[in-house]
Amino acid sequence: MNDSQHKFSPDEWDEVNFPRSKVQEFDRVVERAISRRGFLGGALAFGSGAAVMGTAFLKGSTAMAQESTRFAFEQIAAQTDGTVHVPDGYSWDVLVRWGDPLFSDAPEFNAETGVPVQGSDRVFGENTDGMELFNVGGREILVVNSEYTNNDINLPHTEEGDPASADDVLLLQQLQGVSVMEIEEGDDGWSVVVDSPFNRRIHHNSPMKIVGPAAGHDLLKTEADPTGTESLGTFNNCGSGRTPWGTYLTCEENFNGYFGATGEMPTDEKLVAGYERYGVGADGWGYNYHVHDPRFDVSKTPNEPHRVGYIVEIDPANPDSTPVKHTALGRIKHENAAAVVAPDGRVVVYMGDDERGEFMYKWVSRDSYMPGADTSTLLSEGQLFAAKFNDDMTGEWVALTPEATGMDAAEIAIFTRTAASAVGATTMDRPEWVAVNPQAVEAYCCLTNNSRRGTTNDDGSIKTNAGGDEMSVNAPNPRETNEYGQIVRWRPHEDDHTVATFDWDLYVMAGNPEVHEGTPNAGSENVNAGNLFNSPDGMMIDTTGVIWIQTDGDDSNEGDFVGMGNNQMLAGDPVTGEIRRFMTGPNGSEVTGLTWSSDRRSMFVGIQHPAAPFPDGDGSLPRSSIIVIKRDDNALVG
């Protein structure tokens, strides 16, 4: 492994280890749309107050929501410093930081070395991401993902942060996963209730139950688990979701980087094809788990990678419950899970696969949700679909069935990407968070960026994803080497999320009109000098229908990104298309994860991987944190 490979982003690591050809069908659809209808000049023009979706999308429940989407703040300027900024009339404070105790026996955080391995599973984890808050019997329970670790910070005694022992690996394993903790608001603000009976850490060694069509399949069986139904750990927990029945969904994203090989890589044809499709190689992504823990050594435990890459359900109300991996929702690099109940009571879950040229998915349950009734089948029995976007601004969800894919149900669950390729799903620009509008029958997905879109190999062929699907320019992904990103929006036909067909358009195309005036890279008309941003990543829609957009992009504030400053959170009106910058994070950080207190008077936001010594100031390590934002008059913030 390259000495500094653990510092690569997932895309950079993937580029080095799995170089691919350069073509994307979603881009070709856009090309056709642009040439045929002047797509960028038409559907992306707001005109007389119409959103990017076009005037047709101002009808029905979206238009009815207009009065509830007026912003209660003045836009703030871009920032480049090492702290958080919010509008006048709002204040922020730190709720919890990496290394803060969840239990009174937790080790004390060291400002220079962080957390020792002993007791590292008793503190709040590192690099916060998706989160949700649950009210359990009047108590506020916050559940938060910890996506990954900054190895060089956690392992200062090692060279380049590469784990040198089993203890080093154990430390990293225990700082990732999920933190469940009770929080409360007192006279001095919000704080963690240390030693609450609800508090627990779920990490890379926590027992999991595997259910759904892949459970018990030979490809999930290992020497430690010959049944293929019980695994250890949930990994690279990125975005999140919540079920209508009050459980938490944590999403396993870049799981491939935890695996490697100390001996010969497997040669079985099915294993090799699966490894290549998901990016599992001989060198781990800087974690070195495979060197010190044979569970992650594919030369010894070749099926272990098949046991990760799923959505995991956690019951925050029952600290003794075992998390459940739902294989029916597919094995991909899950970003988040946006669940909604359809008119007939069936549960729909929208999902994105966060890799360049991968796909968007939808799950529809077989059974209907009834409050208080059994929910055990709702994420296990049903149908998984992949999205196909057409250049006439319509689309369809194609069922991933054995007949359509040539794969059995278990294979579809384990090799979901291959199944989606088989049905011709549309390649997308890194589909990240999906959000469903509670005020309208519509949903949104952040397409964060794609450096490969529309680019070619040395022989002139279009680059592809790992499955050979071309990444040429298409309607929902209309720009080559897309460095800014966009948000796609769709409305299911018949106002029913279970229906297989939909209309779609783009809510916003990020860009920089100060640098690229008159070109597609200027962005859509709702992007201006005052609200510049790039790489929309996280997204939530509050109870009033306001779209909260979080970014994880280039914060250099130079060149194509001049005027954008640090990563940020913006608010968007789904009807008028207006977007305002609400907060900025410290330099080097990603703003990710968002939820609210039960009374909607407090907003919790995640600050991941700050470069500045945030939030403790000079002399301390930078610490990922959850901050709380309130209005000074204690009015609602969502």
mmCIF file of C-alpha atoms in Angstrom, residues 44-373:
data_model
loop_
_atom_site.group_PDB
_atom_site.id
_atom_site.type_symbol
_atom_site.label_atom_id
_atom_site.label_comp_id
_atom_site.label_asym_id
_atom_site.label_seq_id
_atom_site.Cartn_x
_atom_site.Cartn_y
_atom_site.Cartn_z
ATOM 1 C CA LEU A 44 -33.300 24.831 -15.323
ATOM 2 C CA ALA A 45 -34.539 28.409 -15.762
ATOM 3 C CA PHE A 46 -36.743 29.624 -12.944
ATOM 4 C CA GLY A 47 -38.472 32.301 -14.960
ATOM 5 C CA SER A 48 -41.370 33.895 -13.074
ATOM 6 C CA GLY A 49 -40.683 32.241 -9.750
ATOM 7 C CA ALA A 50 -40.925 28.682 -11.009
ATOM 8 C CA ALA A 51 -38.525 26.187 -9.508
ATOM 9 C CA VAL A 52 -36.028 24.268 -11.601
ATOM 10 C CA MET A 53 -38.669 21.573 -11.793
ATOM 11 C CA GLY A 54 -40.682 23.718 -14.206
ATOM 12 C CA THR A 55 -44.199 25.149 -13.901
ATOM 13 C CA ALA A 56 -45.854 21.744 -13.936
ATOM 14 C CA PHE A 57 -44.344 21.068 -10.546
ATOM 15 C CA LEU A 58 -46.025 24.120 -9.000
ATOM 16 C CA LYS A 59 -49.361 22.329 -9.034
ATOM 17 C CA GLY A 60 -50.925 20.339 -6.219
ATOM 18 C CA SER A 61 -49.450 19.894 -2.782
ATOM 19 C CA THR A 62 -46.133 21.604 -3.567
ATOM 20 C CA ALA A 63 -47.854 24.896 -4.321
ATOM 21 C CA MET A 64 -50.006 24.478 -1.218
ATOM 22 C CA ALA A 65 -46.810 24.343 0.861
ATOM 23 C CA GLN A 66 -45.626 27.742 -0.383
ATOM 24 C CA GLU A 67 -46.708 29.745 2.644
ATOM 25 C CA SER A 68 -44.690 27.515 5.010
ATOM 26 C CA THR A 69 -41.366 27.884 3.220
ATOM 27 C CA ARG A 70 -40.536 31.544 3.990
ATOM 28 C CA PHE A 71 -37.150 31.876 5.666
ATOM 29 C CA ALA A 72 -36.892 33.348 9.150
ATOM 30 C CA PHE A 73 -33.278 34.485 8.736
ATOM 31 C CA GLU A 74 -31.048 36.672 6.620
ATOM 32 C CA GLN A 75 -28.426 34.923 4.514
ATOM 33 C CA ILE A 76 -24.901 34.890 5.917
ATOM 34 C CA ALA A 77 -21.688 35.414 3.972
ATOM 35 C CA ALA A 78 -19.216 32.665 3.033
ATOM 36 C CA GLN A 79 -16.490 32.119 5.645
ATOM 37 C CA THR A 80 -12.990 30.652 5.655
ATOM 38 C CA ASP A 81 -12.087 30.584 9.354
ATOM 39 C CA GLY A 82 -12.007 27.820 11.937
ATOM 40 C CA THR A 83 -15.372 28.161 13.642
ATOM 41 C CA VAL A 84 -19.139 28.007 13.045
ATOM 42 C CA HIS A 85 -21.224 30.945 11.855
ATOM 43 C CA VAL A 86 -25.030 31.291 12.010
ATOM 44 C CA PRO A 87 -27.390 34.194 11.158
ATOM 45 C CA ASP A 88 -28.183 37.097 13.445
ATOM 46 C CA GLY A 89 -30.851 36.070 15.905
ATOM 47 C CA TYR A 90 -29.459 32.534 16.213
ATOM 48 C CA SER A 91 -26.819 31.050 18.524
ATOM 49 C CA TRP A 92 -24.870 27.803 18.577
ATOM 50 C CA ASP A 93 -23.119 25.680 21.176
ATOM 51 C CA VAL A 94 -21.372 22.315 21.319
ATOM 52 C CA LEU A 95 -23.462 19.359 22.455
ATOM 53 C CA VAL A 96 -20.855 16.592 22.274
ATOM 54 C CA ARG A 97 -17.384 16.046 20.793
ATOM 55 C CA TRP A 98 -15.379 13.012 19.792
ATOM 56 C CA GLY A 99 -14.029 11.486 22.995
ATOM 57 C CA ASP A 100 -16.640 12.947 25.355
ATOM 58 C CA PRO A 101 -17.873 10.373 27.886
ATOM 59 C CA LEU A 102 -21.135 8.483 27.546
ATOM 60 C CA PHE A 103 -20.375 6.660 30.790
ATOM 61 C CA SER A 104 -18.717 7.804 33.997
ATOM 62 C CA ASP A 105 -15.992 5.138 33.692
ATOM 63 C CA ALA A 106 -14.865 6.455 30.290
ATOM 64 C CA PRO A 107 -11.224 7.536 29.943
ATOM 65 C CA GLU A 108 -10.442 11.231 29.935
ATOM 66 C CA PHE A 109 -9.776 12.771 26.532
ATOM 67 C CA ASN A 110 -6.153 13.802 25.995
ATOM 68 C CA ALA A 111 -5.791 17.035 24.009
ATOM 69 C CA GLU A 112 -2.625 15.698 22.335
ATOM 70 C CA THR A 113 -3.259 11.970 21.886
ATOM 71 C CA GLY A 114 -7.040 11.580 21.969
ATOM 72 C CA VAL A 115 -8.528 8.422 23.479
ATOM 73 C CA PRO A 116 -6.719 5.268 24.726
ATOM 74 C CA VAL A 117 -7.815 1.892 23.419
ATOM 75 C CA GLN A 118 -9.097 0.792 26.826
ATOM 76 C CA GLY A 119 -12.465 2.448 27.222
ATOM 77 C CA SER A 120 -12.651 3.745 23.643
ATOM 78 C CA ASP A 121 -16.059 2.078 23.380
ATOM 79 C CA ARG A 122 -17.346 4.214 26.280
ATOM 80 C CA VAL A 123 -16.996 7.599 24.579
ATOM 81 C CA PHE A 124 -18.693 9.441 21.737
ATOM 82 C CA GLY A 125 -17.245 8.201 18.436
ATOM 83 C CA GLU A 126 -15.228 10.077 15.849
ATOM 84 C CA ASN A 127 -16.322 11.783 12.610
ATOM 85 C CA THR A 128 -20.023 12.191 13.164
ATOM 86 C CA ASP A 129 -22.380 11.772 10.203
ATOM 87 C CA GLY A 130 -26.082 10.901 9.933
ATOM 88 C CA MET A 131 -28.248 11.248 13.031
ATOM 89 C CA GLU A 132 -31.845 11.051 14.247
ATOM 90 C CA LEU A 133 -33.554 11.985 17.513
ATOM 91 C CA PHE A 134 -36.227 9.828 19.139
ATOM 92 C CA ASN A 135 -38.520 10.687 22.018
ATOM 93 C CA VAL A 136 -38.827 7.612 24.212
ATOM 94 C CA GLY A 137 -41.236 8.044 27.097
ATOM 95 C CA GLY A 138 -40.533 11.766 27.239
ATOM 96 C CA ARG A 139 -36.751 11.315 27.082
ATOM 97 C CA GLU A 140 -34.706 12.578 24.138
ATOM 98 C CA ILE A 141 -32.522 9.843 22.598
ATOM 99 C CA LEU A 142 -30.009 10.965 19.970
ATOM 100 C CA VAL A 143 -28.515 8.331 17.670
ATOM 101 C CA VAL A 144 -25.415 9.367 15.683
ATOM 102 C CA ASN A 145 -23.172 7.638 13.145
ATOM 103 C CA SER A 146 -19.371 7.755 13.359
ATOM 104 C CA GLU A 147 -18.276 7.160 9.789
ATOM 105 C CA TYR A 148 -14.496 6.702 9.963
ATOM 106 C CA THR A 149 -11.365 7.646 11.905
ATOM 107 C CA ASN A 150 -8.514 10.079 11.321
ATOM 108 C CA ASN A 151 -5.765 7.523 11.777
ATOM 109 C CA ASP A 152 -2.865 9.941 12.019
ATOM 110 C CA ILE A 153 -4.606 11.733 14.898
ATOM 111 C CA ASN A 154 -5.660 8.583 16.733
ATOM 112 C CA LEU A 155 -2.338 6.799 16.239
ATOM 113 C CA PRO A 156 0.346 9.474 16.696
ATOM 114 C CA HIS A 157 2.906 6.808 17.647
ATOM 115 C CA THR A 158 2.700 5.163 14.204
ATOM 116 C CA GLU A 159 4.145 6.058 10.829
ATOM 117 C CA GLU A 160 1.580 7.858 8.665
ATOM 118 C CA GLY A 161 -1.203 6.625 10.939
ATOM 119 C CA ASP A 162 -0.973 3.003 9.752
ATOM 120 C CA PRO A 163 -2.080 0.634 12.561
ATOM 121 C CA ALA A 164 0.923 -1.301 13.846
ATOM 122 C CA SER A 165 -0.778 -3.696 16.280
ATOM 123 C CA ALA A 166 -4.026 -5.415 17.134
ATOM 124 C CA ASP A 167 -4.615 -2.762 19.803
ATOM 125 C CA ASP A 168 -4.272 -0.025 17.204
ATOM 126 C CA VAL A 169 -6.897 -1.765 15.081
ATOM 127 C CA LEU A 170 -9.165 -2.281 18.097
ATOM 128 C CA LEU A 171 -9.002 1.423 18.931
ATOM 129 C CA LEU A 172 -10.099 2.379 15.425
ATOM 130 C CA GLN A 173 -12.831 -0.270 15.408
ATOM 131 C CA GLN A 174 -14.315 1.008 18.648
ATOM 132 C CA LEU A 175 -14.303 4.692 17.649
ATOM 133 C CA GLN A 176 -16.490 3.984 14.598
ATOM 134 C CA GLY A 177 -20.063 2.810 14.291
ATOM 135 C CA VAL A 178 -23.005 4.347 16.144
ATOM 136 C CA SER A 179 -23.485 6.228 19.416
ATOM 137 C CA VAL A 180 -26.874 6.021 21.154
ATOM 138 C CA MET A 181 -27.208 8.551 23.963
ATOM 139 C CA GLU A 182 -29.789 10.352 25.995
ATOM 140 C CA ILE A 183 -29.545 14.142 25.927
ATOM 141 C CA GLU A 184 -31.374 16.782 27.944
ATOM 142 C CA GLU A 185 -31.775 20.545 27.987
ATOM 143 C CA GLY A 186 -31.101 22.392 31.218
ATOM 144 C CA ASP A 187 -30.423 25.934 32.353
ATOM 145 C CA ASP A 188 -26.964 25.782 30.749
ATOM 146 C CA GLY A 189 -28.175 24.310 27.480
ATOM 147 C CA TRP A 190 -28.090 20.788 26.055
ATOM 148 C CA SER A 191 -25.825 18.017 27.385
ATOM 149 C CA VAL A 192 -25.381 14.242 27.292
ATOM 150 C CA VAL A 193 -26.941 12.301 30.159
ATOM 151 C CA VAL A 194 -23.889 10.316 31.247
ATOM 152 C CA ASP A 195 -24.719 6.746 32.367
ATOM 153 C CA SER A 196 -28.252 6.890 30.973
ATOM 154 C CA PRO A 197 -29.663 3.357 30.593
ATOM 155 C CA PHE A 198 -30.273 4.203 26.922
ATOM 156 C CA ASN A 199 -26.608 4.953 26.223
ATOM 157 C CA ARG A 200 -24.613 2.452 24.194
ATOM 158 C CA ARG A 201 -21.908 2.202 21.564
ATOM 159 C CA ILE A 202 -22.336 -0.041 18.536
ATOM 160 C CA HIS A 203 -19.031 -0.570 16.716
ATOM 161 C CA HIS A 204 -17.074 -2.886 14.435
ATOM 162 C CA ASN A 205 -17.221 -5.780 16.887
ATOM 163 C CA SER A 206 -20.859 -5.528 18.009
ATOM 164 C CA PRO A 207 -23.095 -8.562 17.291
ATOM 165 C CA MET A 208 -25.502 -8.182 14.366
ATOM 166 C CA LYS A 209 -28.385 -10.286 13.070
ATOM 167 C CA ILE A 210 -28.634 -10.832 9.301
ATOM 168 C CA VAL A 211 -32.115 -11.166 7.773
ATOM 169 C CA GLY A 212 -33.663 -11.125 4.321
ATOM 170 C CA PRO A 213 -33.000 -13.107 1.126
ATOM 171 C CA ALA A 214 -29.207 -13.297 1.587
ATOM 172 C CA ALA A 215 -29.372 -14.573 5.182
ATOM 173 C CA GLY A 216 -27.960 -18.094 5.389
ATOM 174 C CA HIS A 217 -26.612 -18.059 1.837
ATOM 175 C CA ASP A 218 -23.295 -19.824 1.272
ATOM 176 C CA LEU A 219 -21.665 -16.508 0.276
ATOM 177 C CA LEU A 220 -22.371 -15.146 3.782
ATOM 178 C CA LYS A 221 -21.097 -18.155 5.712
ATOM 179 C CA THR A 222 -17.728 -18.038 7.489
ATOM 180 C CA GLU A 223 -15.839 -20.314 9.835
ATOM 181 C CA ALA A 224 -16.927 -18.121 12.753
ATOM 182 C CA ASP A 225 -20.547 -18.040 11.520
ATOM 183 C CA PRO A 226 -21.392 -21.217 9.606
ATOM 184 C CA THR A 227 -25.086 -20.190 9.577
ATOM 185 C CA GLY A 228 -24.489 -16.970 7.621
ATOM 186 C CA THR A 229 -26.979 -15.173 9.867
ATOM 187 C CA GLU A 230 -24.839 -13.556 12.571
ATOM 188 C CA SER A 231 -22.057 -11.061 11.964
ATOM 189 C CA LEU A 232 -19.943 -8.618 13.898
ATOM 190 C CA GLY A 233 -19.987 -4.887 13.357
ATOM 191 C CA THR A 234 -21.505 -2.182 11.225
ATOM 192 C CA PHE A 235 -19.070 -0.231 9.046
ATOM 193 C CA ASN A 236 -18.452 3.173 7.518
ATOM 194 C CA ASN A 237 -21.769 4.413 8.827
ATOM 195 C CA CYS A 238 -22.616 7.355 6.636
ATOM 196 C CA GLY A 239 -26.156 8.686 6.364
ATOM 197 C CA SER A 240 -29.172 7.551 8.298
ATOM 198 C CA GLY A 241 -32.928 7.248 8.326
ATOM 199 C CA ARG A 242 -35.815 6.494 10.617
ATOM 200 C CA THR A 243 -38.696 4.091 10.276
ATOM 201 C CA PRO A 244 -42.343 5.014 10.894
ATOM 202 C CA TRP A 245 -42.276 2.629 13.870
ATOM 203 C CA GLY A 246 -39.455 4.481 15.627
ATOM 204 C CA THR A 247 -36.244 2.644 14.825
ATOM 205 C CA TYR A 248 -32.966 4.011 13.463
ATOM 206 C CA LEU A 249 -31.476 3.075 10.098
ATOM 207 C CA THR A 250 -27.711 3.355 9.756
ATOM 208 C CA CYS A 251 -26.164 2.974 6.315
ATOM 209 C CA GLU A 252 -22.935 1.134 5.504
ATOM 210 C CA GLU A 253 -21.078 3.020 2.776
ATOM 211 C CA ASN A 254 -17.377 2.620 1.877
ATOM 212 C CA PHE A 255 -17.006 -0.774 3.532
ATOM 213 C CA ASN A 256 -14.554 -2.099 0.940
ATOM 214 C CA GLY A 257 -11.614 -0.177 2.415
ATOM 215 C CA TYR A 258 -11.563 -2.261 5.596
ATOM 216 C CA PHE A 259 -10.544 -5.436 3.748
ATOM 217 C CA GLY A 260 -7.231 -6.609 2.347
ATOM 218 C CA ALA A 261 -5.156 -9.737 1.906
ATOM 219 C CA THR A 262 -1.957 -10.997 3.503
ATOM 220 C CA GLY A 263 -1.867 -13.962 1.118
ATOM 221 C CA GLU A 264 -3.176 -14.767 -2.339
ATOM 222 C CA MET A 265 -6.440 -13.129 -3.352
ATOM 223 C CA PRO A 266 -9.337 -15.557 -4.011
ATOM 224 C CA THR A 267 -9.588 -16.828 -7.588
ATOM 225 C CA ASP A 268 -13.199 -18.042 -7.597
ATOM 226 C CA GLU A 269 -14.881 -16.328 -10.552
ATOM 227 C CA LYS A 270 -17.927 -15.114 -8.617
ATOM 228 C CA LEU A 271 -15.805 -13.783 -5.755
ATOM 229 C CA VAL A 272 -13.430 -11.992 -8.091
ATOM 230 C CA ALA A 273 -16.269 -10.348 -10.023
ATOM 231 C CA GLY A 274 -17.905 -9.237 -6.799
ATOM 232 C CA TYR A 275 -14.678 -7.833 -5.367
ATOM 233 C CA GLU A 276 -14.057 -5.824 -8.530
ATOM 234 C CA ARG A 277 -17.623 -4.485 -8.622
ATOM 235 C CA TYR A 278 -17.376 -3.239 -5.031
ATOM 236 C CA GLY A 279 -13.703 -2.271 -4.908
ATOM 237 C CA VAL A 280 -12.352 -4.933 -2.537
ATOM 238 C CA GLY A 281 -8.594 -5.298 -3.085
ATOM 239 C CA ALA A 282 -5.445 -6.637 -1.499
ATOM 240 C CA ASP A 283 -4.612 -3.343 0.236
ATOM 241 C CA GLY A 284 -6.968 -1.943 2.851
ATOM 242 C CA TRP A 285 -7.786 1.754 2.779
ATOM 243 C CA GLY A 286 -5.159 2.561 5.418
ATOM 244 C CA TYR A 287 -6.868 0.667 8.238
ATOM 245 C CA ASN A 288 -4.622 -2.422 8.067
ATOM 246 C CA TYR A 289 -7.387 -4.431 9.711
ATOM 247 C CA HIS A 290 -6.464 -7.411 7.538
ATOM 248 C CA VAL A 291 -2.907 -7.465 8.906
ATOM 249 C CA HIS A 292 -3.983 -7.762 12.531
ATOM 250 C CA ASP A 293 -7.510 -9.228 12.405
ATOM 251 C CA PRO A 294 -8.052 -12.273 10.149
ATOM 252 C CA ARG A 295 -11.757 -11.476 9.830
ATOM 253 C CA PHE A 296 -10.765 -8.751 7.352
ATOM 254 C CA ASP A 297 -8.184 -10.812 5.474
ATOM 255 C CA VAL A 298 -9.944 -12.023 2.341
ATOM 256 C CA SER A 299 -7.206 -14.577 1.709
ATOM 257 C CA LYS A 300 -8.434 -16.248 4.935
ATOM 258 C CA THR A 301 -12.078 -15.119 5.220
ATOM 259 C CA PRO A 302 -13.202 -14.498 1.626
ATOM 260 C CA ASN A 303 -16.916 -14.172 2.413
ATOM 261 C CA GLU A 304 -16.618 -11.461 5.054
ATOM 262 C CA PRO A 305 -17.030 -8.565 2.556
ATOM 263 C CA HIS A 306 -20.425 -10.026 1.574
ATOM 264 C CA ARG A 307 -21.615 -9.443 5.136
ATOM 265 C CA VAL A 308 -21.278 -5.651 4.957
ATOM 266 C CA GLY A 309 -22.767 -2.954 2.733
ATOM 267 C CA TYR A 310 -26.292 -3.091 4.104
ATOM 268 C CA ILE A 311 -28.787 -0.941 5.969
ATOM 269 C CA VAL A 312 -28.807 -1.764 9.668
ATOM 270 C CA GLU A 313 -31.832 -1.240 11.909
ATOM 271 C CA ILE A 314 -31.284 -0.241 15.558
ATOM 272 C CA ASP A 315 -33.938 0.096 18.256
ATOM 273 C CA PRO A 316 -32.991 3.168 20.329
ATOM 274 C CA ALA A 317 -35.652 2.363 22.932
ATOM 275 C CA ASN A 318 -34.185 -1.052 23.750
ATOM 276 C CA PRO A 319 -30.484 -0.964 24.665
ATOM 277 C CA ASP A 320 -30.430 -4.767 24.862
ATOM 278 C CA SER A 321 -31.653 -5.281 21.292
ATOM 279 C CA THR A 322 -29.400 -6.682 18.568
ATOM 280 C CA PRO A 323 -29.045 -4.531 15.431
ATOM 281 C CA VAL A 324 -30.474 -6.107 12.279
ATOM 282 C CA LYS A 325 -28.839 -6.064 8.831
ATOM 283 C CA HIS A 326 -31.520 -5.945 6.136
ATOM 284 C CA THR A 327 -30.179 -7.657 3.029
ATOM 285 C CA ALA A 328 -33.456 -7.159 1.134
ATOM 286 C CA LEU A 329 -32.594 -3.448 0.808
ATOM 287 C CA GLY A 330 -29.534 -4.361 -1.215
ATOM 288 C CA ARG A 331 -25.776 -4.357 -0.799
ATOM 289 C CA ILE A 332 -24.356 -1.099 -2.108
ATOM 290 C CA LYS A 333 -22.389 1.829 -0.711
ATOM 291 C CA HIS A 334 -25.444 3.118 1.094
ATOM 292 C CA GLU A 335 -25.571 6.854 1.729
ATOM 293 C CA ASN A 336 -28.863 7.175 3.618
ATOM 294 C CA ALA A 337 -32.367 5.720 3.753
ATOM 295 C CA ALA A 338 -35.437 7.933 3.329
ATOM 296 C CA ALA A 339 -38.604 6.112 4.399
ATOM 297 C CA VAL A 340 -42.196 7.163 3.699
ATOM 298 C CA VAL A 341 -45.582 5.486 4.118
ATOM 299 C CA ALA A 342 -47.622 5.255 0.913
ATOM 300 C CA PRO A 343 -51.409 5.814 0.786
ATOM 301 C CA ASP A 344 -52.079 2.071 1.111
ATOM 302 C CA GLY A 345 -49.770 1.789 4.138
ATOM 303 C CA ARG A 346 -46.872 0.120 2.378
ATOM 304 C CA VAL A 347 -43.409 1.378 3.307
ATOM 305 C CA VAL A 348 -41.186 2.911 0.637
ATOM 306 C CA VAL A 349 -37.454 3.471 1.224
ATOM 307 C CA TYR A 350 -35.346 5.534 -1.190
ATOM 308 C CA MET A 351 -31.568 4.949 -1.294
ATOM 309 C CA GLY A 352 -28.490 6.158 -3.172
ATOM 310 C CA ASP A 353 -25.255 4.302 -3.935
ATOM 311 C CA ASP A 354 -22.473 6.834 -3.342
ATOM 312 C CA GLU A 355 -19.948 6.085 -6.034
ATOM 313 C CA ARG A 356 -19.378 7.669 -9.411
ATOM 314 C CA GLY A 357 -21.695 6.177 -12.003
ATOM 315 C CA GLU A 358 -23.726 4.099 -9.588
ATOM 316 C CA PHE A 359 -27.486 3.985 -9.154
ATOM 317 C CA MET A 360 -30.523 5.055 -7.156
ATOM 318 C CA TYR A 361 -32.833 2.500 -5.539
ATOM 319 C CA LYS A 362 -36.310 2.154 -4.092
ATOM 320 C CA TRP A 363 -37.761 -0.474 -1.777
ATOM 321 C CA VAL A 364 -41.513 -1.150 -1.538
ATOM 322 C CA SER A 365 -42.714 -3.424 1.240
ATOM 323 C CA ARG A 366 -45.112 -6.273 0.588
ATOM 324 C CA ASP A 367 -47.111 -5.581 3.725
ATOM 325 C CA SER A 368 -48.651 -2.394 5.079
ATOM 326 C CA TYR A 369 -47.540 -0.547 8.172
ATOM 327 C CA MET A 370 -50.057 -0.442 11.000
ATOM 328 C CA PRO A 371 -49.090 1.421 14.209
ATOM 329 C CA GLY A 372 -48.633 -1.082 16.987
ATOM 330 C CA ALA A 373 -48.673 -4.089 14.658
#
